[in-house]
PDB file of C-alpha atoms in Angstrom:
ATOM      1  CA  UNK A   1      -5.793  13.978   5.312  1.00 94.00           C
ATOM      2  CA  UNK A   2      -3.991  10.806   4.424  1.00 97.00           C
ATOM      3  CA  UNK A   3      -5.094   7.557   6.097  1.00 97.00           C
ATOM      4  CA  UNK A   4      -3.444   7.188   9.507  1.00 97.00           C
ATOM      5  CA  UNK A   5      -2.372  10.836   9.778  1.00 97.00           C
ATOM      6  CA  UNK A   6      -0.654  11.894  12.047  1.00 96.00           C
ATOM      7  CA  UNK A   7       0.440   8.422  13.189  1.00 97.00           C
ATOM      8  CA  UNK A   8       1.607   7.330   9.739  1.00 96.00           C
ATOM      9  CA  UNK A   9       0.130   5.711   6.663  1.00 98.00           C
ATOM     10  CA  UNK A  10       0.087   2.048   5.611  1.00 97.00           C
ATOM     11  CA  UNK A  11       1.805   0.162   2.817  1.00 97.00           C
ATOM     12  CA  UNK A  12       0.214  -0.426  -0.587  1.00 98.00           C
ATOM     13  CA  UNK A  13      -2.350   2.371  -0.476  1.00 98.00           C
ATOM     14  CA  UNK A  14      -4.152   3.733  -3.515  1.00 98.00           C
ATOM     15  CA  UNK A  15      -6.391   6.575  -2.320  1.00 98.00           C
ATOM     16  CA  UNK A  16      -8.333   8.974  -4.520  1.00 98.00           C
ATOM     17  CA  UNK A  17      -9.751  12.274  -3.243  1.00 97.00           C
ATOM     18  CA  UNK A  18     -12.080  14.102  -5.653  1.00 96.00           C
ATOM     19  CA  UNK A  19     -13.277  17.691  -5.278  1.00 94.00           C
ATOM     20  CA  UNK A  20     -16.040  18.673  -7.746  1.00 92.00           C
ATOM     21  CA  UNK A  21     -17.554  22.165  -7.755  1.00 91.00           C
ATOM     22  CA  UNK A  22     -18.744  23.053 -11.301  1.00 86.00           C
ATOM     23  CA  UNK A  23     -18.079  26.682 -12.199  1.00 85.00           C
ATOM     24  CA  UNK A  24     -16.329  27.370  -8.896  1.00 89.00           C
ATOM     25  CA  UNK A  25     -12.707  27.997  -7.984  1.00 90.00           C
ATOM     26  CA  UNK A  26     -11.147  25.342  -5.732  1.00 93.00           C
ATOM     27  CA  UNK A  27      -8.059  26.112  -3.655  1.00 94.00           C
ATOM     28  CA  UNK A  28      -6.075  23.221  -2.162  1.00 94.00           C
ATOM     29  CA  UNK A  29      -3.430  23.971   0.489  1.00 96.00           C
ATOM     30  CA  UNK A  30      -1.242  21.333   2.119  1.00 97.00           C
ATOM     31  CA  UNK A  31      -0.745  22.219   5.796  1.00 97.00           C
ATOM     32  CA  UNK A  32       1.605  19.304   6.510  1.00 98.00           C
ATOM     33  CA  UNK A  33       3.424  16.993   4.089  1.00 98.00           C
ATOM     34  CA  UNK A  34       5.719  14.032   4.846  1.00 98.00           C
ATOM     35  CA  UNK A  35       5.752  11.289   2.182  1.00 97.00           C
ATOM     36  CA  UNK A  36       8.593   8.854   1.415  1.00 96.00           C
ATOM     37  CA  UNK A  37      11.040  10.566  -0.920  1.00 91.00           C
ATOM     38  CA  UNK A  38      12.803   9.228  -3.993  1.00 83.00           C
ATOM     39  CA  UNK A  39      15.348  11.726  -5.229  1.00 72.00           C
ATOM     40  CA  UNK A  40      14.563  11.181  -8.909  1.00 77.00           C
ATOM     41  CA  UNK A  41      10.886  10.774  -9.591  1.00 85.00           C
ATOM     42  CA  UNK A  42       8.709  10.139  -6.503  1.00 91.00           C
ATOM     43  CA  UNK A  43       8.105   6.570  -7.673  1.00 89.00           C
ATOM     44  CA  UNK A  44       7.863   4.933  -4.219  1.00 93.00           C
ATOM     45  CA  UNK A  45       5.171   6.952  -2.412  1.00 96.00           C
ATOM     46  CA  UNK A  46       3.595  10.011  -4.006  1.00 97.00           C
ATOM     47  CA  UNK A  47       0.737  12.454  -4.108  1.00 97.00           C
ATOM     48  CA  UNK A  48      -0.381  13.315  -7.647  1.00 96.00           C
ATOM     49  CA  UNK A  49      -2.678  16.261  -8.361  1.00 96.00           C
ATOM     50  CA  UNK A  50      -4.913  16.277 -11.454  1.00 95.00           C
ATOM     51  CA  UNK A  51      -7.313  18.996 -12.597  1.00 93.00           C
ATOM     52  CA  UNK A  52     -10.245  19.251 -14.985  1.00 88.00           C
ATOM     53  CA  UNK A  53      -9.655  22.764 -16.180  1.00 74.00           C
ATOM     54  CA  UNK A  54     -12.752  23.150 -18.371  1.00 75.00           C
ATOM     55  CA  UNK A  55     -16.322  22.109 -17.605  1.00 74.00           C
ATOM     56  CA  UNK A  56     -16.953  21.032 -21.207  1.00 79.00           C
ATOM     57  CA  UNK A  57     -14.351  18.230 -21.104  1.00 79.00           C
ATOM     58  CA  UNK A  58     -13.680  15.258 -18.836  1.00 82.00           C
ATOM     59  CA  UNK A  59      -9.945  15.348 -19.602  1.00 88.00           C
ATOM     60  CA  UNK A  60      -7.739  15.626 -16.519  1.00 91.00           C
ATOM     61  CA  UNK A  61      -4.344  17.357 -16.616  1.00 92.00           C
ATOM     62  CA  UNK A  62      -1.553  16.400 -14.209  1.00 93.00           C
ATOM     63  CA  UNK A  63      -0.456  19.455 -12.233  1.00 93.00           C
ATOM     64  CA  UNK A  64       2.308  17.698 -10.303  1.00 93.00           C
ATOM     65  CA  UNK A  65       3.491  14.656  -8.400  1.00 94.00           C
ATOM     66  CA  UNK A  66       4.976  15.247  -4.945  1.00 95.00           C
ATOM     67  CA  UNK A  67       6.967  13.388  -2.300  1.00 96.00           C
ATOM     68  CA  UNK A  68       9.395  14.212   0.505  1.00 95.00           C
ATOM     69  CA  UNK A  69       8.640  16.814   3.134  1.00 94.00           C
ATOM     70  CA  UNK A  70       8.525  20.051   1.162  1.00 91.00           C
ATOM     71  CA  UNK A  71       4.964  21.351   1.183  1.00 92.00           C
ATOM     72  CA  UNK A  72       3.565  21.425  -2.393  1.00 92.00           C
ATOM     73  CA  UNK A  73       2.432  24.790  -3.769  1.00 91.00           C
ATOM     74  CA  UNK A  74      -1.099  26.060  -3.243  1.00 90.00           C
ATOM     75  CA  UNK A  75      -3.275  24.805  -6.092  1.00 90.00           C
ATOM     76  CA  UNK A  76      -6.136  26.870  -7.479  1.00 86.00           C
ATOM     77  CA  UNK A  77      -8.274  25.414 -10.271  1.00 85.00           C
ATOM     78  CA  UNK A  78     -11.864  25.458 -11.449  1.00 82.00           C
ATOM     79  CA  UNK A  79     -14.435  22.683 -11.625  1.00 86.00           C
ATOM     80  CA  UNK A  80     -12.642  19.517 -10.457  1.00 91.00           C
ATOM     81  CA  UNK A  81      -9.427  18.456  -8.697  1.00 94.00           C
ATOM     82  CA  UNK A  82      -8.337  14.887  -8.003  1.00 95.00           C
ATOM     83  CA  UNK A  83      -5.610  13.952  -5.547  1.00 97.00           C
ATOM     84  CA  UNK A  84      -4.181  10.442  -5.801  1.00 98.00           C
ATOM     85  CA  UNK A  85      -2.070   9.077  -2.940  1.00 98.00           C
ATOM     86  CA  UNK A  86      -0.103   5.896  -3.670  1.00 98.00           C
ATOM     87  CA  UNK A  87       2.322   4.053  -1.418  1.00 97.00           C
ATOM     88  CA  UNK A  88       4.619   1.104  -1.965  1.00 96.00           C
ATOM     89  CA  UNK A  89       5.279  -1.914   0.239  1.00 95.00           C
ATOM     90  CA  UNK A  90       7.928  -0.392   2.516  1.00 91.00           C
ATOM     91  CA  UNK A  91       8.937   2.684   4.537  1.00 91.00           C
ATOM     92  CA  UNK A  92       5.986   4.685   5.804  1.00 93.00           C
ATOM     93  CA  UNK A  93       6.021   8.347   6.816  1.00 96.00           C
ATOM     94  CA  UNK A  94       3.508  10.588   8.596  1.00 97.00           C
ATOM     95  CA  UNK A  95       1.433  11.511   5.526  1.00 98.00           C
ATOM     96  CA  UNK A  96      -0.302  14.783   4.742  1.00 98.00           C
ATOM     97  CA  UNK A  97      -2.953  17.185   5.948  1.00 98.00           C
ATOM     98  CA  UNK A  98      -4.731  19.477   3.516  1.00 97.00           C
ATOM     99  CA  UNK A  99      -7.512  22.003   3.478  1.00 96.00           C
ATOM    100  CA  UNK A 100      -9.686  23.229   0.638  1.00 95.00           C
ATOM    101  CA  UNK A 101     -11.725  26.344  -0.023  1.00 95.00           C
ATOM    102  CA  UNK A 102     -14.367  26.948  -2.673  1.00 95.00           C
ATOM    103  CA  UNK A 103     -15.212  30.366  -4.095  1.00 90.00           C
TER     104      UNK A 103
END
């Protein structure tokens, strides 16, 4: 969950959540999502999801950057997922709640 959830997050956050399960499938589901929205590019507050798709490389691929209150799609990847939550200096929302499963 984001810092402060469900009461709201702070300004100027830079949070990194890392899920590492070599050789396993990781499923990330957002149960609640409310992050400040910018209609063009989510540049104010955002949640960015990165994945290491192959165990033989450290390269991370961006799967998406999300803001607003539409729940992002369920994400299923292998090996490693990173979620980066960044906020600006104004306008806070509730934040997000997620769950993960490993198979």
